[in-house]
Tab-separated table of C-alpha atoms in Angstrom:
chain	number	residue	atom	x	y	z
A	759	PRO	CA	-11.560	28.155	-19.622
A	760	GLY	CA	-8.924	28.233	-22.717
A	761	ASN	CA	-7.501	24.902	-20.602
A	762	VAL	CA	-10.311	23.961	-19.125
A	763	LYS	CA	-11.498	23.352	-22.808
A	764	LYS	CA	-7.902	21.682	-24.166
A	765	SER	CA	-8.416	19.350	-21.461
A	766	PHE	CA	-12.029	18.458	-23.097
A	767	ASN	CA	-10.264	17.316	-25.687
A	768	TRP	CA	-7.251	15.757	-24.014
A	769	PHE	CA	-10.676	13.647	-22.244
A	770	ARG	CA	-11.995	13.067	-25.867
A	771	LEU	CA	-9.242	11.455	-27.642
A	772	LEU	CA	-8.527	9.547	-24.532
A	773	GLU	CA	-12.264	7.884	-24.749
A	774	SER	CA	-11.715	7.265	-28.795
A	775	ALA	CA	-7.954	6.242	-28.764
A	776	GLU	CA	-8.309	2.653	-30.671
A	777	ASP	CA	-5.951	1.170	-28.290
A	778	LEU	CA	-7.373	1.560	-25.044
A	779	ASP	CA	-7.625	-2.478	-24.144
A	780	GLU	CA	-4.211	-2.796	-26.149
A	781	THR	CA	-2.040	-5.536	-24.743
A	782	SER	CA	1.525	-4.752	-25.210
A	783	ASP	CA	3.841	-2.380	-22.834
A	784	SER	CA	5.064	-0.769	-25.993
A	785	GLU	CA	6.038	2.732	-24.833
A	786	THR	CA	3.782	4.287	-28.248
A	787	THR	CA	0.443	3.593	-27.832
A	788	SER	CA	-1.285	6.704	-27.942
A	789	VAL	CA	-3.276	6.262	-24.856
A	790	LEU	CA	0.596	6.082	-22.893
A	791	LEU	CA	1.178	9.295	-24.361
A	792	LEU	CA	-1.938	10.791	-23.743
A	793	VAL	CA	-1.602	9.975	-20.178
A	794	ARG	CA	2.309	10.680	-19.895
A	795	LEU	CA	1.659	14.204	-21.685
A	796	ALA	CA	-0.974	15.144	-19.279
A	797	ARG	CA	1.235	14.114	-16.220
A	798	LYS	CA	4.168	16.896	-18.285
A	799	LEU	CA	1.877	19.366	-18.533
A	800	CYS	CA	0.589	19.534	-15.093
A	801	ASN	CA	3.461	18.362	-13.274
A	802	GLY	CA	4.587	21.908	-11.358
A	803	CYS	CA	1.833	23.185	-12.841
A	804	GLU	CA	-1.504	24.434	-10.373
A	805	ASP	CA	-3.715	26.255	-14.041
A	806	ASN	CA	-3.097	22.758	-15.612
A	807	LYS	CA	-3.621	20.599	-12.060
A	808	LYS	CA	-6.990	22.550	-11.842
A	809	ALA	CA	-8.379	22.848	-15.938
A	810	PHE	CA	-7.609	19.448	-15.758
A	811	VAL	CA	-9.479	17.973	-13.238
A	812	GLN	CA	-12.186	20.677	-13.573
A	813	ALA	CA	-12.418	19.367	-17.514
A	814	GLY	CA	-12.402	15.919	-16.264
A	815	ILE	CA	-15.426	16.538	-13.875
A	816	ARG	CA	-17.514	18.494	-16.227
A	817	TYR	CA	-16.581	16.078	-19.528
A	818	ARG	CA	-18.985	13.202	-20.319
A	819	GLY	CA	-18.396	9.902	-22.360
A	820	GLU	CA	-19.484	10.255	-25.595
A	821	ASN	CA	-19.037	6.418	-26.646
A	822	SER	CA	-21.377	3.435	-25.464
A	823	LYS	CA	-19.213	2.271	-23.521
A	824	TYR	CA	-17.920	5.170	-21.146
A	825	GLN	CA	-21.838	6.872	-21.616
A	826	ARG	CA	-22.493	9.737	-19.241
A	827	MET	CA	-19.646	8.511	-17.720
A	828	SER	CA	-17.390	11.903	-16.407
A	829	GLY	CA	-13.434	12.150	-17.827
A	830	LEU	CA	-11.933	11.685	-14.884
A	831	GLU	CA	-14.331	8.817	-14.293
A	832	ILE	CA	-12.953	7.134	-17.964
A	833	VAL	CA	-9.397	7.736	-15.578
A	834	VAL	CA	-9.889	5.468	-13.086
A	835	ASP	CA	-11.865	2.916	-15.716
A	836	CYS	CA	-8.729	3.049	-17.598
A	837	LEU	CA	-6.081	2.417	-14.876
A	838	GLY	CA	-9.224	-0.203	-13.415
A	839	THR	CA	-9.223	-2.653	-17.021
A	840	SER	CA	-5.967	-1.850	-18.141
A	841	LYS	CA	-4.163	-4.825	-19.840
A	842	THR	CA	-0.599	-3.002	-19.373
A	843	THR	CA	1.730	-2.320	-16.435
A	844	ARG	CA	3.055	0.271	-18.310
A	845	GLY	CA	-0.228	2.016	-18.504
A	846	CYS	CA	-1.363	1.490	-14.892
A	847	THR	CA	1.917	2.835	-14.098
A	848	GLU	CA	1.588	6.445	-15.618
A	849	VAL	CA	-1.566	6.272	-14.600
A	850	CYS	CA	-0.787	6.160	-11.059
A	851	GLN	CA	2.047	9.132	-11.521
A	852	LEU	CA	-0.574	11.095	-13.554
A	853	LEU	CA	-3.141	10.907	-10.198
A	854	THR	CA	0.172	10.916	-7.898
A	855	ILE	CA	0.556	14.511	-9.877
A	856	LEU	CA	-2.957	15.749	-9.908
A	857	GLY	CA	-3.142	14.981	-5.794
A	858	LYS	CA	0.503	15.909	-4.151
A	859	PHE	CA	0.581	20.039	-2.874
A	860	GLN	CA	3.996	21.160	-4.859
A	861	PRO	CA	5.545	24.165	-3.122
A	862	LEU	CA	6.770	25.385	-6.078
A	863	ALA	CA	4.392	25.207	-8.197
A	864	GLU	CA	3.435	27.582	-10.397
A	865	PRO	CA	0.747	29.773	-8.730
A	866	ALA	CA	-2.811	30.297	-10.481
A	867	SER	CA	-2.531	33.423	-12.712
A	868	VAL	CA	-4.463	36.330	-11.811
A	869	GLY	CA	-7.090	38.090	-12.827
A	870	LYS	CA	-7.206	41.617	-14.362
A	871	GLU	CA	-9.666	42.671	-11.620
A	872	ASN	CA	-7.144	42.240	-9.333
A	873	VAL	CA	-4.474	43.672	-10.623
A	874	GLN	CA	-6.437	46.779	-11.170
A	875	SER	CA	-7.712	46.521	-7.316
A	876	ASP	CA	-3.942	47.508	-6.223
A	877	PRO	CA	-3.440	50.902	-5.838
A	878	GLN	CA	-0.251	51.223	-7.699
A	879	GLY	CA	-0.741	48.732	-10.575
A	880	SER	CA	2.249	46.820	-9.835
A	881	PHE	CA	0.626	43.779	-8.803
A	882	ASP	CA	2.725	40.887	-9.557
A	883	ALA	CA	1.329	37.343	-10.554
A	884	ALA	CA	3.999	34.993	-9.311
A	885	GLN	CA	3.965	36.870	-6.305
A	886	ALA	CA	0.243	35.640	-5.491
A	887	PRO	CA	0.385	33.020	-2.486
A	888	LEU	CA	-0.123	29.682	-4.211
A	889	VAL	CA	-3.572	28.339	-3.430
A	890	SER	CA	-3.156	24.268	-4.250
A	891	SER	CA	-5.787	21.997	-5.494
A	892	ALA	CA	-4.056	18.931	-4.640
A	893	HIS	CA	-7.339	18.159	-1.365
A	894	ALA	CA	-9.604	19.017	-4.143
A	895	ASN	CA	-8.436	16.961	-6.640
A	896	VAL	CA	-7.801	14.262	-4.561
A	897	LYS	CA	-11.197	14.573	-3.057
A	898	GLU	CA	-12.745	14.339	-7.018
A	899	PHE	CA	-10.947	11.058	-7.627
A	900	HIS	CA	-12.243	9.940	-4.593
A	901	LYS	CA	-15.731	10.374	-5.776
A	902	ALA	CA	-14.977	8.844	-8.538
A	903	GLY	CA	-13.632	5.597	-7.438
A	904	ALA	CA	-10.073	5.950	-7.530
A	905	VAL	CA	-9.326	4.697	-4.043
A	906	PRO	CA	-10.445	0.662	-4.478
A	907	VAL	CA	-8.656	0.845	-8.142
A	908	LEU	CA	-5.195	2.043	-6.468
A	909	HIS	CA	-5.482	-0.786	-3.432
A	910	ARG	CA	-6.342	-3.478	-5.958
A	911	ILE	CA	-3.459	-2.600	-8.280
A	912	SER	CA	-1.022	-2.544	-5.075
A	913	LYS	CA	-2.367	-6.156	-3.239
A	914	ARG	CA	-1.879	-7.392	-6.903
A	915	CYS	CA	1.622	-6.469	-7.378
A	916	LEU	CA	2.100	-7.992	-4.044
A	917	LEU	CA	1.197	-11.251	-4.653
A	918	ASN	CA	3.087	-11.745	-7.597
A	919	GLU	CA	6.115	-10.055	-5.812
A	920	ASN	CA	5.357	-13.592	-2.771
A	921	LYS	CA	4.084	-16.045	-5.661
A	922	SER	CA	7.449	-17.642	-6.062
A	923	GLY	CA	6.696	-20.982	-5.638
A	924	SER	CA	3.294	-21.100	-6.437
A	925	ASP	CA	1.557	-21.790	-10.273
A	926	GLU	CA	-1.463	-19.659	-9.342
A	927	LYS	CA	-0.949	-16.829	-12.033
A	928	HIS	CA	-2.130	-13.395	-10.865
A	929	ILE	CA	-1.529	-11.396	-14.273
A	930	THR	CA	-0.856	-12.243	-17.725
A	931	ASP	CA	2.300	-14.053	-18.870
A	932	ASN	CA	4.057	-10.659	-20.934
A	933	VAL	CA	4.916	-8.334	-17.979
A	934	ASP	CA	7.614	-6.862	-17.174
A	935	MET	CA	8.413	-8.189	-13.645
A	936	PHE	CA	10.700	-4.828	-13.527
A	937	ASN	CA	7.883	-2.825	-14.721
A	938	GLU	CA	5.703	-5.190	-12.163
A	939	LYS	CA	7.664	-3.612	-8.788
A	940	ASP	CA	7.743	0.167	-10.284
A	941	LEU	CA	4.247	-0.061	-10.384
A	942	LEU	CA	3.884	-1.238	-6.890
A	943	CYS	CA	5.403	1.347	-5.452
A	944	ASP	CA	3.948	3.820	-7.862
A	945	SER	CA	0.048	2.265	-6.617
A	946	LEU	CA	1.734	2.970	-3.239
A	947	ALA	CA	2.439	6.615	-3.958
A	948	ALA	CA	-1.041	7.466	-5.278
A	949	LEU	CA	-2.467	5.863	-1.786
A	950	ARG	CA	-0.542	7.998	-0.347
A	951	VAL	CA	-1.885	11.232	-1.934
A	952	MET	CA	-4.848	10.146	-2.098
A	953	ALA	CA	-4.972	9.646	2.503
A	954	ILE	CA	-6.214	12.857	3.699
A	955	ASP	CA	-9.147	13.196	5.449
A	956	ASN	CA	-11.130	10.860	7.803
A	957	ASP	CA	-13.406	9.823	5.098
A	958	ILE	CA	-11.289	7.941	3.055
A	959	VAL	CA	-8.837	6.787	4.977
A	960	GLN	CA	-11.610	4.985	6.953
A	961	ASN	CA	-12.444	3.889	2.855
A	962	MET	CA	-8.660	2.495	3.157
A	963	ILE	CA	-8.780	0.610	6.331
A	964	ALA	CA	-12.355	-0.782	5.180
A	965	LEU	CA	-10.476	-2.203	2.028
A	966	GLY	CA	-8.439	-4.174	3.881
A	967	ILE	CA	-4.977	-1.231	3.364
A	968	LEU	CA	-3.266	-1.746	7.148
A	969	ASP	CA	-2.479	-5.615	5.582
A	970	THR	CA	-1.072	-4.228	2.499
A	971	VAL	CA	1.021	-1.874	4.436
A	972	HIS	CA	2.261	-4.875	6.712
A	973	ASP	CA	2.861	-7.078	3.116
A	974	SER	CA	4.509	-3.863	1.878
A	975	LEU	CA	7.131	-3.539	4.747
A	976	GLY	CA	7.766	-7.472	4.192
A	977	VAL	CA	8.908	-6.906	0.227
A	978	VAL	CA	11.258	-3.924	1.182
A	979	VAL	CA	12.974	-5.787	4.411
A	980	ALA	CA	12.937	-9.002	1.962
A	981	ARG	CA	14.439	-6.674	-1.086
A	982	SER	CA	17.255	-4.545	1.215
A	983	SER	CA	17.989	-8.819	2.808
A	984	LEU	CA	18.938	-9.640	-0.953
A	985	GLN	CA	20.671	-7.562	-1.984
A	986	SER	CA	24.136	-5.686	-0.736
A	987	SER	CA	22.926	-2.277	-1.803
A	988	SER	CA	19.141	-0.921	-0.783
A	989	SER	CA	19.071	1.669	-2.901
A	990	SER	CA	16.038	-0.856	-5.127
A	991	SER	CA	14.347	-1.582	-1.718
A	992	LEU	CA	13.883	2.898	-1.208
A	993	PRO	CA	11.225	3.925	-3.484
A	994	LEU	CA	8.907	0.936	-1.736
A	995	ALA	CA	10.125	2.374	1.250
A	996	THR	CA	9.242	6.039	0.827
A	997	ALA	CA	6.431	4.983	-0.203
A	998	THR	CA	5.128	3.209	1.880
A	999	LEU	CA	5.785	5.056	4.921
A	1000	GLY	CA	4.724	8.201	3.357
A	1001	LEU	CA	1.390	5.860	3.954
A	1002	VAL	CA	1.424	4.948	6.689
A	1003	ARG	CA	2.102	8.847	8.191
A	1004	ASN	CA	-0.831	9.689	6.135
A	1005	LEU	CA	-3.135	6.819	7.799
A	1006	CYS	CA	-1.878	7.999	11.116
A	1007	ALA	CA	-3.648	11.263	10.830
A	1008	ASN	CA	-5.912	9.653	11.567
A	1009	ASP	CA	-5.659	8.688	15.792
A	1010	GLU	CA	-7.587	5.857	15.709
A	1011	VAL	CA	-5.191	4.320	13.180
């Protein structure tokens, strides 16, 4: 309960951040620092993951822009409306951490009732089986509309990756293309952890995820052929093939 209350404060700070619409890829915006803080606190800790998502479900927006929106919906809205590549990347990484099963994560704390039920009185919380919240977290973010937003970001990144020779601008002029490459990998990695059940996979198929996967693999091949080392294409290949693997859990795919 204490962690949930602290997470409530995090959502309140995010909602009230004055630089929520900041267009600069500064490393010191309050939104960027808040998201980074949440990512680091949730990484490897089941208690913090559960507290964050539970607070996000219960929290309701207070200002006019986010009136009655849940905390998770506010996070997804920030992802969809962010004008900075760095901000989108950090939110994608946060979603990936929350939706990823981490076998070495700290297990959820064990209540006193479980300790007292041990006849020897020697119950060790560290030996409790790890019950991951990853799938439950993914389903809550799916309800909040994360999948279409993540897919739209991936498509935008791919368009800009392949737009050489085109006069059309798909992103703002101040976007750092190096950061955009990171964003492509991170958005696909987030989609990978989201593809956990048939309903979500079917949603992705309807959005055109197979074309996105095809285009992403084309970028992997192009990057590999242009450079003597394939190291720069490895993260994108890992994210894309991981997404393919999860999509193929559905036999029709």
